[in-house]
Coordinates of C-alpha atoms in Angstrom, one line a residue:
X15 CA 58.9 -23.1 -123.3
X16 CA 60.0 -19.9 -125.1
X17 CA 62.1 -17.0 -123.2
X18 CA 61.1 -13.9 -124.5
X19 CA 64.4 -12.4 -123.8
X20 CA 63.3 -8.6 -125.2
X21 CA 61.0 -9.1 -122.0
X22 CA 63.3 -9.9 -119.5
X23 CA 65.8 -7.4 -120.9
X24 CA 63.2 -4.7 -120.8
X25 CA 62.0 -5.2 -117.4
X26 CA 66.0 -5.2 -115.9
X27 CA 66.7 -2.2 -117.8
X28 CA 63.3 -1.0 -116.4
X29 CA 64.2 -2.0 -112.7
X30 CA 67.4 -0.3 -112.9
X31 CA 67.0 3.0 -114.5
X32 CA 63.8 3.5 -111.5
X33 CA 66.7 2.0 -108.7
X34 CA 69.2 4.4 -110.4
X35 CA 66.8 8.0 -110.5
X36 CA 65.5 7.1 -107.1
X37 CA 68.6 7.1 -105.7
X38 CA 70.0 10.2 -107.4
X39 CA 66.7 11.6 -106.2
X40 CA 67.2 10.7 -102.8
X41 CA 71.0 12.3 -103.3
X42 CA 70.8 15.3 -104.7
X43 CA 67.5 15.9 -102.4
X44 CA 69.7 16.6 -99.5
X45 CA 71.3 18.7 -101.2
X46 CA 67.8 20.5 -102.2
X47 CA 66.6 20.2 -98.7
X48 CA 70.1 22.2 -97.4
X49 CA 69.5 25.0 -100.2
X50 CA 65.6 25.4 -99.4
X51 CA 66.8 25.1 -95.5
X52 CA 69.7 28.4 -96.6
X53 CA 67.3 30.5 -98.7
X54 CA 64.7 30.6 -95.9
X55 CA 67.2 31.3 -93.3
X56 CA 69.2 34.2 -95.8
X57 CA 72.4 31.6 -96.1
X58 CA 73.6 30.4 -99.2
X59 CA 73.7 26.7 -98.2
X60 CA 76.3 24.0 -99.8
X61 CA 78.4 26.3 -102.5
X62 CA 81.9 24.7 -101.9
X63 CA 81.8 21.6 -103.7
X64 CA 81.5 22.4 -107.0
X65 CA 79.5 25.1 -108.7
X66 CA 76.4 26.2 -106.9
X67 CA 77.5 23.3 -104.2
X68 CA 76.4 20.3 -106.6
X69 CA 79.3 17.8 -105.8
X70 CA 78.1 18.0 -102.4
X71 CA 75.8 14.9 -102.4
X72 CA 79.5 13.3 -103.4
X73 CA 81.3 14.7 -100.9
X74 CA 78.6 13.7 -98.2
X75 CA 78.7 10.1 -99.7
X76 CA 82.2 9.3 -100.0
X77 CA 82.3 10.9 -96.2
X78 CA 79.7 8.0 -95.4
X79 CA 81.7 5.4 -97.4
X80 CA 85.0 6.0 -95.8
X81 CA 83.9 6.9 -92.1
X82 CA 84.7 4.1 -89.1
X83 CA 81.8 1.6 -89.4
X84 CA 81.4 0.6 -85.1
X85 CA 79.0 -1.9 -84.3
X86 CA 78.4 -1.8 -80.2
X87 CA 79.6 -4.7 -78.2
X88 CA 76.3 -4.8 -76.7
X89 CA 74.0 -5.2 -79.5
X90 CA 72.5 -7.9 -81.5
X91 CA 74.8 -7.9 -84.7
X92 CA 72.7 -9.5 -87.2
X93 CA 69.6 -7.5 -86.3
X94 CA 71.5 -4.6 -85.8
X95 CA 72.4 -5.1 -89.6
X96 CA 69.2 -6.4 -91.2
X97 CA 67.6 -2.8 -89.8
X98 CA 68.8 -0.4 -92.4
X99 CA 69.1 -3.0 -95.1
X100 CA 65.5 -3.9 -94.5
X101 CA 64.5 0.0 -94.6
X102 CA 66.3 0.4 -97.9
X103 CA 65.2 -2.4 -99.4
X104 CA 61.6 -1.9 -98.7
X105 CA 62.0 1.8 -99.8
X106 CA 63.0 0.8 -103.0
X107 CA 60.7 -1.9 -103.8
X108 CA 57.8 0.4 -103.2
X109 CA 58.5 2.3 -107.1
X110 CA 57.6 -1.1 -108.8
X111 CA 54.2 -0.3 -109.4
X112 CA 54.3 3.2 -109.9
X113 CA 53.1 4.1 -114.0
X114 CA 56.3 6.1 -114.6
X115 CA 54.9 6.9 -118.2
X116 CA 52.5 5.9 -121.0
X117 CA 54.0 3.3 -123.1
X118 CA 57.0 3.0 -126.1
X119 CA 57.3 1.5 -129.0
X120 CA 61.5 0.3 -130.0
X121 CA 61.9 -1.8 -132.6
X122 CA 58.0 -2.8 -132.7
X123 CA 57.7 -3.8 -128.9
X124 CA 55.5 -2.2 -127.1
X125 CA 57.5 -0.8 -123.7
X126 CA 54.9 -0.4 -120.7
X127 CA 57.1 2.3 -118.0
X128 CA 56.0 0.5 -115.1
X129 CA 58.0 -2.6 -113.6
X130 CA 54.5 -4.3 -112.6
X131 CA 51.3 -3.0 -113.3
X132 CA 49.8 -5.6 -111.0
X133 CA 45.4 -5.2 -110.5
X134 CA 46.3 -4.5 -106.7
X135 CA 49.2 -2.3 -106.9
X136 CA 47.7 0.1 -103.9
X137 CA 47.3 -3.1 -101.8
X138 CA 50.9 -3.9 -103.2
X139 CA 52.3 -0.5 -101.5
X140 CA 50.4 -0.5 -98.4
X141 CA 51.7 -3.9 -97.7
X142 CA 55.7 -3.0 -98.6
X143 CA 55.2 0.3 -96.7
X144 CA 54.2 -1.4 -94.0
X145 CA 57.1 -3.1 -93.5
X146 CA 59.6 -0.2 -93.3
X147 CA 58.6 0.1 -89.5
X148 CA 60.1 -3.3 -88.7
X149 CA 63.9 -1.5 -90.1
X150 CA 63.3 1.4 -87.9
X151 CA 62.1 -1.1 -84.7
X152 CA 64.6 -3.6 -85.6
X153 CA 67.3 -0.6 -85.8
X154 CA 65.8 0.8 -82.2
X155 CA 65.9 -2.8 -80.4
X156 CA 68.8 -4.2 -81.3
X157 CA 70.9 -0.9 -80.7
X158 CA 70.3 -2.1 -76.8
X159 CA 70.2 1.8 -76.4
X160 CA 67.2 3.0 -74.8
X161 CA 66.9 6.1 -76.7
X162 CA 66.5 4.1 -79.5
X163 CA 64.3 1.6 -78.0
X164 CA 62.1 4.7 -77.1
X165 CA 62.4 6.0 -80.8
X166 CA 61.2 3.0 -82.5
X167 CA 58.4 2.4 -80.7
X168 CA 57.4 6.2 -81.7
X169 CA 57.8 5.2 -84.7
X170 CA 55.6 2.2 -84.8
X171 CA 52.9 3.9 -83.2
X172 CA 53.1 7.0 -85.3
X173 CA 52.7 4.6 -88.5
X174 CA 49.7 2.2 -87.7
X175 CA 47.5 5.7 -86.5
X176 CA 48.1 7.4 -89.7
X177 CA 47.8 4.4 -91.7
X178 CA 44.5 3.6 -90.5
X179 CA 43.9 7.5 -92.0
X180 CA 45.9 6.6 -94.8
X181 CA 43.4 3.8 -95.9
X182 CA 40.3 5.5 -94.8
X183 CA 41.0 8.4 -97.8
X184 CA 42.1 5.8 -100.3
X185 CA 39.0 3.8 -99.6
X186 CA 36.9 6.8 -100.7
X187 CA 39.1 7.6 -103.8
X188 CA 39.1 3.8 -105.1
X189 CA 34.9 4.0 -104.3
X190 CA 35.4 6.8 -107.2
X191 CA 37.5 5.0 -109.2
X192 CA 36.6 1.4 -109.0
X193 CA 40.3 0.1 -109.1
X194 CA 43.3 -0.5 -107.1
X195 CA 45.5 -0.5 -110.3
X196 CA 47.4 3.0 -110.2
X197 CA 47.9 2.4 -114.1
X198 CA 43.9 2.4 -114.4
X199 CA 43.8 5.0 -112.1
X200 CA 45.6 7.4 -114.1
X201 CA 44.3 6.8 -117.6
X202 CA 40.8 7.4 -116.0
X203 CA 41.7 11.1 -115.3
X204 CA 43.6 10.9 -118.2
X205 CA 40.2 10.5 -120.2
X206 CA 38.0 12.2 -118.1
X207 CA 40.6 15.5 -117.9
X208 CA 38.7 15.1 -113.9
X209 CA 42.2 15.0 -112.0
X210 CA 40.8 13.3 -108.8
X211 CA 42.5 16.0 -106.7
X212 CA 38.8 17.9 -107.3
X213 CA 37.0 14.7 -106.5
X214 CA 38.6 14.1 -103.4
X215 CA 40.0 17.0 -102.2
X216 CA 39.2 15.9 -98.2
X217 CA 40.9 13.1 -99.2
X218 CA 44.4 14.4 -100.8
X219 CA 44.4 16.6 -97.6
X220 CA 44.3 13.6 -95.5
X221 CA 46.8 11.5 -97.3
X222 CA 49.3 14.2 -97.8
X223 CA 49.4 15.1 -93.9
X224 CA 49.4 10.8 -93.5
X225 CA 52.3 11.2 -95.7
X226 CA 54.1 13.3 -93.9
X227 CA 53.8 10.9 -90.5
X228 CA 54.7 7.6 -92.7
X229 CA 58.1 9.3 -93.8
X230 CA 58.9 10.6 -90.5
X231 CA 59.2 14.3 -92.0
X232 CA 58.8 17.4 -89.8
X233 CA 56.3 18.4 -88.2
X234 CA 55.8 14.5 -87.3
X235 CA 59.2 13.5 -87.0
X236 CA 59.3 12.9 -83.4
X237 CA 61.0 9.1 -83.9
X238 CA 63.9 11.2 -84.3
X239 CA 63.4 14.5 -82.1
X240 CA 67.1 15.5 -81.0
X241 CA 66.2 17.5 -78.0
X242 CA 64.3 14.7 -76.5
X243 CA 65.9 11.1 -78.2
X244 CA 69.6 12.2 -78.8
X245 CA 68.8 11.4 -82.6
X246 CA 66.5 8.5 -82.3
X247 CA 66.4 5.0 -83.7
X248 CA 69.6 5.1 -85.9
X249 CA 71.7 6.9 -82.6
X250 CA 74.4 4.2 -82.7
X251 CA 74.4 3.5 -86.6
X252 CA 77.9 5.5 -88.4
X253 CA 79.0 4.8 -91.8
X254 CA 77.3 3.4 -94.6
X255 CA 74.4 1.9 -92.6
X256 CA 73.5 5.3 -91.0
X257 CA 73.5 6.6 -94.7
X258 CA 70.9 3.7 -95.5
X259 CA 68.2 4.9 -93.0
X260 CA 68.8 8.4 -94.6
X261 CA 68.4 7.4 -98.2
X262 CA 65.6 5.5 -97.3
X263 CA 64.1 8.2 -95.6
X264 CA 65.0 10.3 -99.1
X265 CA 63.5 7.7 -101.3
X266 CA 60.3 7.4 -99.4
X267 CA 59.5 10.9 -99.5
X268 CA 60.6 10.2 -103.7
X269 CA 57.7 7.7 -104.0
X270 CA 55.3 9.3 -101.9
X271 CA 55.8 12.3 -103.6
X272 CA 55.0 10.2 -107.1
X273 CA 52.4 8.4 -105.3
X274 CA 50.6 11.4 -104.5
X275 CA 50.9 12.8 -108.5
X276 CA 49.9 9.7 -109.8
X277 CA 46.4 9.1 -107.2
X278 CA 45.4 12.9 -107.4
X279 CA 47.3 14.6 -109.8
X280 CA 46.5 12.8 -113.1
X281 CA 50.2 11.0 -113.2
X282 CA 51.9 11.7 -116.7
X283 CA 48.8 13.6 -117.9
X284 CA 48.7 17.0 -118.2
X285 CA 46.0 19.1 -120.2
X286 CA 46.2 19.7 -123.4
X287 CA 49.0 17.1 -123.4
X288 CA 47.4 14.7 -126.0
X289 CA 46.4 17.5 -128.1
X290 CA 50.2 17.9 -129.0
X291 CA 51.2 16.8 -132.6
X292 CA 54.1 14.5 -131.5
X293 CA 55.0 11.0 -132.1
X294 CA 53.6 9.1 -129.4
X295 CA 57.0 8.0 -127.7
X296 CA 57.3 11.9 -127.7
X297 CA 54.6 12.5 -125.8
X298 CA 55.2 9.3 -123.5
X299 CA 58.6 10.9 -122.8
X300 CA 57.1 14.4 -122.2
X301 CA 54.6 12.3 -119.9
X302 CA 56.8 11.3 -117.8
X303 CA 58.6 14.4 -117.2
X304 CA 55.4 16.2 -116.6
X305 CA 55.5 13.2 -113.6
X306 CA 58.8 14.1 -112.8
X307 CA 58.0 17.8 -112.7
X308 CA 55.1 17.2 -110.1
X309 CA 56.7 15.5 -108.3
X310 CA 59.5 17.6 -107.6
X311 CA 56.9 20.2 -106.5
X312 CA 55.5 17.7 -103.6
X313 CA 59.3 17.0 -102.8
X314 CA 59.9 21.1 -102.8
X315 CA 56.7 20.8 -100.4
X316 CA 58.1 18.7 -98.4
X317 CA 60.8 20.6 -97.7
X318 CA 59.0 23.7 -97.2
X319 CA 56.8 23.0 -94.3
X320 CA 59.5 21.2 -92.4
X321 CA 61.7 24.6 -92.6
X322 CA 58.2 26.6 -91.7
X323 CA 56.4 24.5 -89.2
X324 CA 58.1 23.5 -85.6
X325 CA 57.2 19.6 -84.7
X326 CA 54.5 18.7 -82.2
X327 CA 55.0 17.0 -78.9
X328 CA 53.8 13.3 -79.1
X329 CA 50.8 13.5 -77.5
X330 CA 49.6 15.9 -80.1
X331 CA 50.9 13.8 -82.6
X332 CA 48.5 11.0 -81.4
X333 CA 45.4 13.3 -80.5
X334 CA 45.2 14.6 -84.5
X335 CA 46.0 11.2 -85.8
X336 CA 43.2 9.4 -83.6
X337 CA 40.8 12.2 -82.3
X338 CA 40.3 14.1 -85.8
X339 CA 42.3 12.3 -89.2
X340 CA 40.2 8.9 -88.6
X341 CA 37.2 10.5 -87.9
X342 CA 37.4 13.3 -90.9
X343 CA 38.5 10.3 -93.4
X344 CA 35.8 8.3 -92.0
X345 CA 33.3 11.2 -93.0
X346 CA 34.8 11.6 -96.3
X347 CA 33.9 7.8 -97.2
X348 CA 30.4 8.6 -95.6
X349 CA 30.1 11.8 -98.3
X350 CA 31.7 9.9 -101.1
X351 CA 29.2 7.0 -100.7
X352 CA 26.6 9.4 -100.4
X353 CA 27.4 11.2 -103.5
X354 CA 27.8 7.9 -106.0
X355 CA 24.9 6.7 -104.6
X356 CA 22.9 9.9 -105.3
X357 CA 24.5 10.2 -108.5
X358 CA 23.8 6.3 -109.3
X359 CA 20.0 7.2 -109.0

């Protein structure tokens, strides 16, 4: 059986440069988060380490690195271990199927920027996000802290309502689309110059406020509501294991950020993009930065509303997931069915 080592060495250097920017993404976006958080308090924000405060994310991590790592005598140890290793991991497998770009030619291969551009790759990340509630419960529970305790099952709760939402709009875009592979996804709007933003605009409102639940971000981050929890699920985490459930938390907002370009927002297209008279590993290039670009704007977002918007109490939290998300996404299928059948006939 013949290797096709040009393959495998592809896909590693593939795998890491997407590991690599997610985590300097997740980095440097506490250090966007604290300037957004300055400018719209009239504070400067980080400006000590380094110009305009950009060795701060360094600073932060080496702090993490070298702080006293305590494990309490009470909890479960290997539980208590496996939670923020779990939520990192799962954070970062959830970029595999994203289409990063178009493709590139290098020394006559043909270079696809996506890891796996598997026929299910929605199915794919529902199923991996899924799992990131089992770091944050197995964080909570094996802390043997009741705060925690309390914290992850927030948590849990807060995830399975809004993912029933979740899937409810992404039902109603894949009726549209006909696909679940987010690389056919994209070169559909890429043909059609339709982003599906204007398709489905009930159902980008749903899935960004879903989005904003599944990553625990303000207004819905009540899993980790200091006033009430004393921090939440990671309360008795320190050192590098605290900083896990923080990147994780980082790259999660990352990829759904990228998510929500690539399912609405016509991925690495851009108008007039393939009217350019580049080379076409130019314009793959230019692609993916256009990618990059909108999805610093969701991440910019992100940060905006939870610097403008104060968090709900819990029972609110519940009441808009299951007395008004569900039912509105649920409509929006009913429309959207409505409108293909009417347009099939």
């Amino acid at each position: 059986m013949q290797v096709d080592w040009f393959f495998i060495l592809e896909k590693i250097l593939l795998i890491s440069g997407v590991l690599v920017i997610s985590l300097v993404v997740a980095m440097y976006s506490t250090w966007g988060e604290r300037k957004v958080a300055g400018i719209m308090q009239d504070r400067l924000g980080p400006n000590r380490a380094g110009p305009l405060g950009l060795l701060q994310p360094l600073a932060d991590g080496g702090k993490l690195f070298f702080k006293e790592e305590i494990i309490p005598g009470s909890s479960n140890r290997f539980l208590f271990i496996l939670g923020p290793s779990l939520a990192m991991t799962v954070a970062c497998m959830t970029s595999a199927v994203i289409p990063w770009g178009d493709t590139l030619t290098i020394a006559g291969h043909t270079v696809s920027l996506q890891v796996a551009d598997v026929n299910i790759g929605i199915l794919y990340i529902f199923g991996v996000v899924s799992l990131g509630v089992y770091g944050i419960m197995l964080g909570g529970w094996s802390s043997n802290n009741k705060f925690s305790l309390l914290s992850s099952i927030r948590a849990a709760s807060q995830i399975i309502s809004y993912e029933l939402a979740m899937g409810m709009a992404l039902i109603a875009l894949l009726m549209v689309s006909g696909t679940l592979s987010l690389k056919e996804i994209v070169e559909q709007q890429r043909h059609s110059g339709i982003w599906n933003v204007f398709l489905q605009p009930l159902g980008f409102i749903i899935f960004l406020i879903c989005s904003f639940a599944e990553t625990n971000r303000s207004p819905f981050d009540l899993a980790e509501a200091e006033n009430e929890l004393n921090g939440g699920y990671h309360l008795e985490y320190s050192s590098m294991k605290l900083g896990f459930f923080l990147f994780a938390e980082y790259i999660n907002m990352f990829i759904s950020s990228a998510l929500m370009s690539t399912l609405y927002f016509g991925g690495y297209h851009f108008w007039g993009l393939d009217s350019l008279h580049l080379s076409p590993n130019l314009l793959t290039l230019l692609g993916t930065l256009v990618l990059f670009i909108k999805t610093i704007c969701f991440i910019f977002f992100f940060m905006w509303v939870r610097w403008t918007i104060p968090r709900f109490r819990y029972d609110q939290l519940m009441r808009l997931g299951w007395n008004y998300l569900i039912p509105i996404a649920l409509l929006n299928m009913l429309i959207t069915g409505g409108w293909i059948l009417w347009h099939q006939h």
